Amino acid sequence: MKKRISTYVISLCLLLTACGQETSQSINAEQPKPLDVNLQGPEVLQKNESGIYKAEVTYGDEKVKNDDVEMIEFEIEKKDAEGKGKMLKPKQVEEGIYEIQTSFADPGTYTVQSHVSAKGTHNMPLITVTVK
């Protein structure tokens, strides 16, 4: 009987030790970093005036490399025409920086929104643009 209890206690100790090691390993695993997209561009333009919109993409403290970008597009949409926006593919101007140049033919309020997926995360900041 004592031999069974001893075996049981030893088995329980081994099991608890193994679980404790697994927990400490998962704590030491790299934590995901935030995908940050800093969208910049003019917020007021004249009709037919050209504006440059730029997205600076970082993951943690580092600029995202082009190989890590799964998708990047800019969506331009007039406020009263939701769901009818146009998607534009930006050009890469340097590591982690993408831009488009566009103009607006009609006065009104528009949104310029970047859609960025990289390293398994997605970010969609936007800028509201008033066209006079």
JSON list of C-alpha atoms in Angstrom, two decimals:
[
{"chain": "A", "resi": 1, "resn": "MET", "atom": "CA", "xyz": [0.00, 0.00, 0.00]},
{"chain": "A", "resi": 2, "resn": "LYS", "atom": "CA", "xyz": [2.81, 2.43, 0.91]},
{"chain": "A", "resi": 3, "resn": "LYS", "atom": "CA", "xyz": [4.56, 1.53, -2.32]},
{"chain": "A", "resi": 4, "resn": "ARG", "atom": "CA", "xyz": [1.44, 2.47, -4.32]},
{"chain": "A", "resi": 5, "resn": "ILE", "atom": "CA", "xyz": [1.07, 5.80, -2.54]},
{"chain": "A", "resi": 6, "resn": "SER", "atom": "CA", "xyz": [4.76, 6.56, -3.09]},
{"chain": "A", "resi": 7, "resn": "THR", "atom": "CA", "xyz": [4.44, 5.75, -6.78]},
{"chain": "A", "resi": 8, "resn": "TYR", "atom": "CA", "xyz": [1.33, 7.90, -7.01]},
{"chain": "A", "resi": 9, "resn": "VAL", "atom": "CA", "xyz": [3.01, 10.87, -5.26]},
{"chain": "A", "resi": 10, "resn": "ILE", "atom": "CA", "xyz": [6.12, 10.61, -7.46]},
{"chain": "A", "resi": 11, "resn": "SER", "atom": "CA", "xyz": [3.98, 10.44, -10.62]},
{"chain": "A", "resi": 12, "resn": "LEU", "atom": "CA", "xyz": [1.98, 13.46, -9.50]},
{"chain": "A", "resi": 13, "resn": "CYS", "atom": "CA", "xyz": [5.18, 15.44, -8.80]},
{"chain": "A", "resi": 14, "resn": "LEU", "atom": "CA", "xyz": [6.58, 14.60, -12.25]},
{"chain": "A", "resi": 15, "resn": "LEU", "atom": "CA", "xyz": [3.33, 15.64, -13.90]},
{"chain": "A", "resi": 16, "resn": "LEU", "atom": "CA", "xyz": [3.21, 18.96, -12.04]},
{"chain": "A", "resi": 17, "resn": "THR", "atom": "CA", "xyz": [6.86, 19.65, -12.84]},
{"chain": "A", "resi": 18, "resn": "ALA", "atom": "CA", "xyz": [6.25, 19.06, -16.55]},
{"chain": "A", "resi": 19, "resn": "CYS", "atom": "CA", "xyz": [3.23, 21.40, -16.53]},
{"chain": "A", "resi": 20, "resn": "GLY", "atom": "CA", "xyz": [5.23, 24.07, -14.74]},
{"chain": "A", "resi": 21, "resn": "GLN", "atom": "CA", "xyz": [7.99, 23.93, -17.35]},
{"chain": "A", "resi": 22, "resn": "GLU", "atom": "CA", "xyz": [5.50, 24.26, -20.19]},
{"chain": "A", "resi": 23, "resn": "THR", "atom": "CA", "xyz": [4.00, 27.38, -18.64]},
{"chain": "A", "resi": 24, "resn": "SER", "atom": "CA", "xyz": [7.38, 29.06, -18.20]},
{"chain": "A", "resi": 25, "resn": "GLN", "atom": "CA", "xyz": [8.29, 28.26, -21.81]},
{"chain": "A", "resi": 26, "resn": "SER", "atom": "CA", "xyz": [5.12, 29.89, -23.12]},
{"chain": "A", "resi": 27, "resn": "ILE", "atom": "CA", "xyz": [5.80, 33.00, -20.99]},
{"chain": "A", "resi": 28, "resn": "ASN", "atom": "CA", "xyz": [9.26, 33.29, -22.57]},
{"chain": "A", "resi": 29, "resn": "ALA", "atom": "CA", "xyz": [7.83, 32.99, -26.13]},
{"chain": "A", "resi": 30, "resn": "GLU", "atom": "CA", "xyz": [7.94, 36.19, -28.20]},
{"chain": "A", "resi": 31, "resn": "GLN", "atom": "CA", "xyz": [4.88, 38.34, -27.67]},
{"chain": "A", "resi": 32, "resn": "PRO", "atom": "CA", "xyz": [3.24, 39.73, -30.82]},
{"chain": "A", "resi": 33, "resn": "LYS", "atom": "CA", "xyz": [4.04, 43.35, -31.60]},
{"chain": "A", "resi": 34, "resn": "PRO", "atom": "CA", "xyz": [1.53, 45.90, -32.87]},
{"chain": "A", "resi": 35, "resn": "LEU", "atom": "CA", "xyz": [1.32, 46.63, -36.58]},
{"chain": "A", "resi": 36, "resn": "ASP", "atom": "CA", "xyz": [1.31, 50.41, -36.83]},
{"chain": "A", "resi": 37, "resn": "VAL", "atom": "CA", "xyz": [0.34, 52.32, -39.96]},
{"chain": "A", "resi": 38, "resn": "ASN", "atom": "CA", "xyz": [0.97, 56.05, -39.88]},
{"chain": "A", "resi": 39, "resn": "LEU", "atom": "CA", "xyz": [-1.21, 57.45, -42.69]},
{"chain": "A", "resi": 40, "resn": "GLN", "atom": "CA", "xyz": [-0.34, 60.98, -43.79]},
{"chain": "A", "resi": 41, "resn": "GLY", "atom": "CA", "xyz": [-1.63, 63.36, -46.44]},
{"chain": "A", "resi": 42, "resn": "PRO", "atom": "CA", "xyz": [-3.55, 66.57, -47.00]},
{"chain": "A", "resi": 43, "resn": "GLU", "atom": "CA", "xyz": [-6.93, 66.90, -45.30]},
{"chain": "A", "resi": 44, "resn": "VAL", "atom": "CA", "xyz": [-8.08, 69.80, -47.50]},
{"chain": "A", "resi": 45, "resn": "LEU", "atom": "CA", "xyz": [-7.64, 70.02, -51.29]},
{"chain": "A", "resi": 46, "resn": "GLN", "atom": "CA", "xyz": [-9.09, 72.05, -54.12]},
{"chain": "A", "resi": 47, "resn": "LYS", "atom": "CA", "xyz": [-11.08, 70.32, -56.86]},
{"chain": "A", "resi": 48, "resn": "ASN", "atom": "CA", "xyz": [-8.63, 68.57, -59.26]},
{"chain": "A", "resi": 49, "resn": "GLU", "atom": "CA", "xyz": [-5.66, 69.40, -57.01]},
{"chain": "A", "resi": 50, "resn": "SER", "atom": "CA", "xyz": [-3.27, 66.48, -56.59]},
{"chain": "A", "resi": 51, "resn": "GLY", "atom": "CA", "xyz": [-2.37, 65.13, -53.15]},
{"chain": "A", "resi": 52, "resn": "ILE", "atom": "CA", "xyz": [0.13, 62.52, -51.98]},
{"chain": "A", "resi": 53, "resn": "TYR", "atom": "CA", "xyz": [-0.99, 60.03, -49.31]},
{"chain": "A", "resi": 54, "resn": "LYS", "atom": "CA", "xyz": [1.71, 58.02, -47.57]},
{"chain": "A", "resi": 55, "resn": "ALA", "atom": "CA", "xyz": [1.55, 55.02, -45.23]},
{"chain": "A", "resi": 56, "resn": "GLU", "atom": "CA", "xyz": [4.55, 54.34, -42.99]},
{"chain": "A", "resi": 57, "resn": "VAL", "atom": "CA", "xyz": [4.26, 50.74, -41.82]},
{"chain": "A", "resi": 58, "resn": "THR", "atom": "CA", "xyz": [6.08, 49.47, -38.73]},
{"chain": "A", "resi": 59, "resn": "TYR", "atom": "CA", "xyz": [5.93, 46.29, -36.69]},
{"chain": "A", "resi": 60, "resn": "GLY", "atom": "CA", "xyz": [7.05, 47.10, -33.17]},
{"chain": "A", "resi": 61, "resn": "ASP", "atom": "CA", "xyz": [9.99, 49.49, -33.63]},
{"chain": "A", "resi": 62, "resn": "GLU", "atom": "CA", "xyz": [11.05, 48.25, -37.08]},
{"chain": "A", "resi": 63, "resn": "LYS", "atom": "CA", "xyz": [9.90, 49.24, -40.55]},
{"chain": "A", "resi": 64, "resn": "VAL", "atom": "CA", "xyz": [8.06, 46.34, -42.19]},
{"chain": "A", "resi": 65, "resn": "LYS", "atom": "CA", "xyz": [10.03, 44.70, -44.98]},
{"chain": "A", "resi": 66, "resn": "ASN", "atom": "CA", "xyz": [8.31, 44.30, -48.34]},
{"chain": "A", "resi": 67, "resn": "ASP", "atom": "CA", "xyz": [8.47, 40.48, -48.03]},
{"chain": "A", "resi": 68, "resn": "ASP", "atom": "CA", "xyz": [6.42, 40.68, -44.80]},
{"chain": "A", "resi": 69, "resn": "VAL", "atom": "CA", "xyz": [3.60, 42.71, -46.36]},
{"chain": "A", "resi": 70, "resn": "GLU", "atom": "CA", "xyz": [0.75, 40.41, -47.33]},
{"chain": "A", "resi": 71, "resn": "MET", "atom": "CA", "xyz": [-1.49, 43.16, -48.73]},
{"chain": "A", "resi": 72, "resn": "ILE", "atom": "CA", "xyz": [-1.50, 46.95, -49.00]},
{"chain": "A", "resi": 73, "resn": "GLU", "atom": "CA", "xyz": [-4.09, 49.06, -50.79]},
{"chain": "A", "resi": 74, "resn": "PHE", "atom": "CA", "xyz": [-5.55, 52.53, -50.48]},
{"chain": "A", "resi": 75, "resn": "GLU", "atom": "CA", "xyz": [-9.32, 52.99, -50.71]},
{"chain": "A", "resi": 76, "resn": "ILE", "atom": "CA", "xyz": [-10.80, 56.32, -51.77]},
{"chain": "A", "resi": 77, "resn": "GLU", "atom": "CA", "xyz": [-14.48, 56.80, -51.13]},
{"chain": "A", "resi": 78, "resn": "LYS", "atom": "CA", "xyz": [-16.86, 59.76, -51.22]},
{"chain": "A", "resi": 79, "resn": "LYS", "atom": "CA", "xyz": [-18.86, 60.15, -48.02]},
{"chain": "A", "resi": 80, "resn": "ASP", "atom": "CA", "xyz": [-22.28, 59.85, -49.68]},
{"chain": "A", "resi": 81, "resn": "ALA", "atom": "CA", "xyz": [-21.22, 56.91, -51.88]},
{"chain": "A", "resi": 82, "resn": "GLU", "atom": "CA", "xyz": [-20.32, 54.27, -49.29]},
{"chain": "A", "resi": 83, "resn": "GLY", "atom": "CA", "xyz": [-19.45, 50.92, -50.83]},
{"chain": "A", "resi": 84, "resn": "LYS", "atom": "CA", "xyz": [-18.52, 52.55, -54.14]},
{"chain": "A", "resi": 85, "resn": "GLY", "atom": "CA", "xyz": [-14.93, 53.43, -53.34]},
{"chain": "A", "resi": 86, "resn": "LYS", "atom": "CA", "xyz": [-12.00, 52.67, -55.57]},
{"chain": "A", "resi": 87, "resn": "MET", "atom": "CA", "xyz": [-8.98, 50.65, -54.51]},
{"chain": "A", "resi": 88, "resn": "LEU", "atom": "CA", "xyz": [-5.51, 51.81, -55.55]},
{"chain": "A", "resi": 89, "resn": "LYS", "atom": "CA", "xyz": [-2.25, 49.88, -55.34]},
{"chain": "A", "resi": 90, "resn": "PRO", "atom": "CA", "xyz": [0.45, 52.13, -53.84]},
{"chain": "A", "resi": 91, "resn": "LYS", "atom": "CA", "xyz": [4.06, 52.25, -54.91]},
{"chain": "A", "resi": 92, "resn": "GLN", "atom": "CA", "xyz": [6.80, 51.46, -52.42]},
{"chain": "A", "resi": 93, "resn": "VAL", "atom": "CA", "xyz": [9.08, 54.51, -52.04]},
{"chain": "A", "resi": 94, "resn": "GLU", "atom": "CA", "xyz": [11.39, 52.90, -49.48]},
{"chain": "A", "resi": 95, "resn": "GLU", "atom": "CA", "xyz": [11.37, 50.09, -46.92]},
{"chain": "A", "resi": 96, "resn": "GLY", "atom": "CA", "xyz": [8.05, 50.28, -45.03]},
{"chain": "A", "resi": 97, "resn": "ILE", "atom": "CA", "xyz": [6.79, 53.39, -46.84]},
{"chain": "A", "resi": 98, "resn": "TYR", "atom": "CA", "xyz": [4.07, 53.27, -49.51]},
{"chain": "A", "resi": 99, "resn": "GLU", "atom": "CA", "xyz": [2.30, 56.10, -51.30]},
{"chain": "A", "resi": 100, "resn": "ILE", "atom": "CA", "xyz": [-0.29, 57.09, -53.85]},
{"chain": "A", "resi": 101, "resn": "GLN", "atom": "CA", "xyz": [-0.91, 60.35, -55.65]},
{"chain": "A", "resi": 102, "resn": "THR", "atom": "CA", "xyz": [-4.51, 61.21, -56.44]},
{"chain": "A", "resi": 103, "resn": "SER", "atom": "CA", "xyz": [-6.89, 64.08, -57.12]},
{"chain": "A", "resi": 104, "resn": "PHE", "atom": "CA", "xyz": [-10.62, 64.55, -56.60]},
{"chain": "A", "resi": 105, "resn": "ALA", "atom": "CA", "xyz": [-12.84, 65.69, -59.49]},
{"chain": "A", "resi": 106, "resn": "ASP", "atom": "CA", "xyz": [-15.86, 66.72, -57.40]},
{"chain": "A", "resi": 107, "resn": "PRO", "atom": "CA", "xyz": [-16.16, 68.81, -54.24]},
{"chain": "A", "resi": 108, "resn": "GLY", "atom": "CA", "xyz": [-17.25, 66.99, -51.10]},
{"chain": "A", "resi": 109, "resn": "THR", "atom": "CA", "xyz": [-16.00, 64.92, -48.21]},
{"chain": "A", "resi": 110, "resn": "TYR", "atom": "CA", "xyz": [-13.92, 61.82, -48.92]},
{"chain": "A", "resi": 111, "resn": "THR", "atom": "CA", "xyz": [-12.03, 59.22, -46.94]},
{"chain": "A", "resi": 112, "resn": "VAL", "atom": "CA", "xyz": [-8.62, 57.88, -47.85]},
{"chain": "A", "resi": 113, "resn": "GLN", "atom": "CA", "xyz": [-8.11, 54.60, -46.02]},
{"chain": "A", "resi": 114, "resn": "SER", "atom": "CA", "xyz": [-5.11, 52.31, -46.14]},
{"chain": "A", "resi": 115, "resn": "HIS", "atom": "CA", "xyz": [-5.64, 48.57, -45.79]},
{"chain": "A", "resi": 116, "resn": "VAL", "atom": "CA", "xyz": [-2.45, 46.88, -44.60]},
{"chain": "A", "resi": 117, "resn": "SER", "atom": "CA", "xyz": [-1.88, 43.23, -43.70]},
{"chain": "A", "resi": 118, "resn": "ALA", "atom": "CA", "xyz": [1.57, 42.15, -42.52]},
{"chain": "A", "resi": 119, "resn": "LYS", "atom": "CA", "xyz": [2.92, 39.51, -40.15]},
{"chain": "A", "resi": 120, "resn": "GLY", "atom": "CA", "xyz": [-0.55, 38.07, -39.60]},
{"chain": "A", "resi": 121, "resn": "THR", "atom": "CA", "xyz": [-2.18, 41.35, -38.47]},
{"chain": "A", "resi": 122, "resn": "HIS", "atom": "CA", "xyz": [-4.28, 44.01, -40.20]},
{"chain": "A", "resi": 123, "resn": "ASN", "atom": "CA", "xyz": [-4.58, 47.77, -39.75]},
{"chain": "A", "resi": 124, "resn": "MET", "atom": "CA", "xyz": [-6.90, 50.22, -41.56]},
{"chain": "A", "resi": 125, "resn": "PRO", "atom": "CA", "xyz": [-6.34, 53.89, -40.59]},
{"chain": "A", "resi": 126, "resn": "LEU", "atom": "CA", "xyz": [-8.12, 56.62, -42.52]},
{"chain": "A", "resi": 127, "resn": "ILE", "atom": "CA", "xyz": [-7.96, 60.31, -43.24]},
{"chain": "A", "resi": 128, "resn": "THR", "atom": "CA", "xyz": [-11.00, 62.49, -43.98]},
{"chain": "A", "resi": 129, "resn": "VAL", "atom": "CA", "xyz": [-10.44, 64.86, -46.92]},
{"chain": "A", "resi": 130, "resn": "THR", "atom": "CA", "xyz": [-12.49, 67.93, -47.69]},
{"chain": "A", "resi": 131, "resn": "VAL", "atom": "CA", "xyz": [-12.45, 68.90, -51.37]},
{"chain": "A", "resi": 132, "resn": "LYS", "atom": "CA", "xyz": [-13.51, 72.49, -52.14]}
]
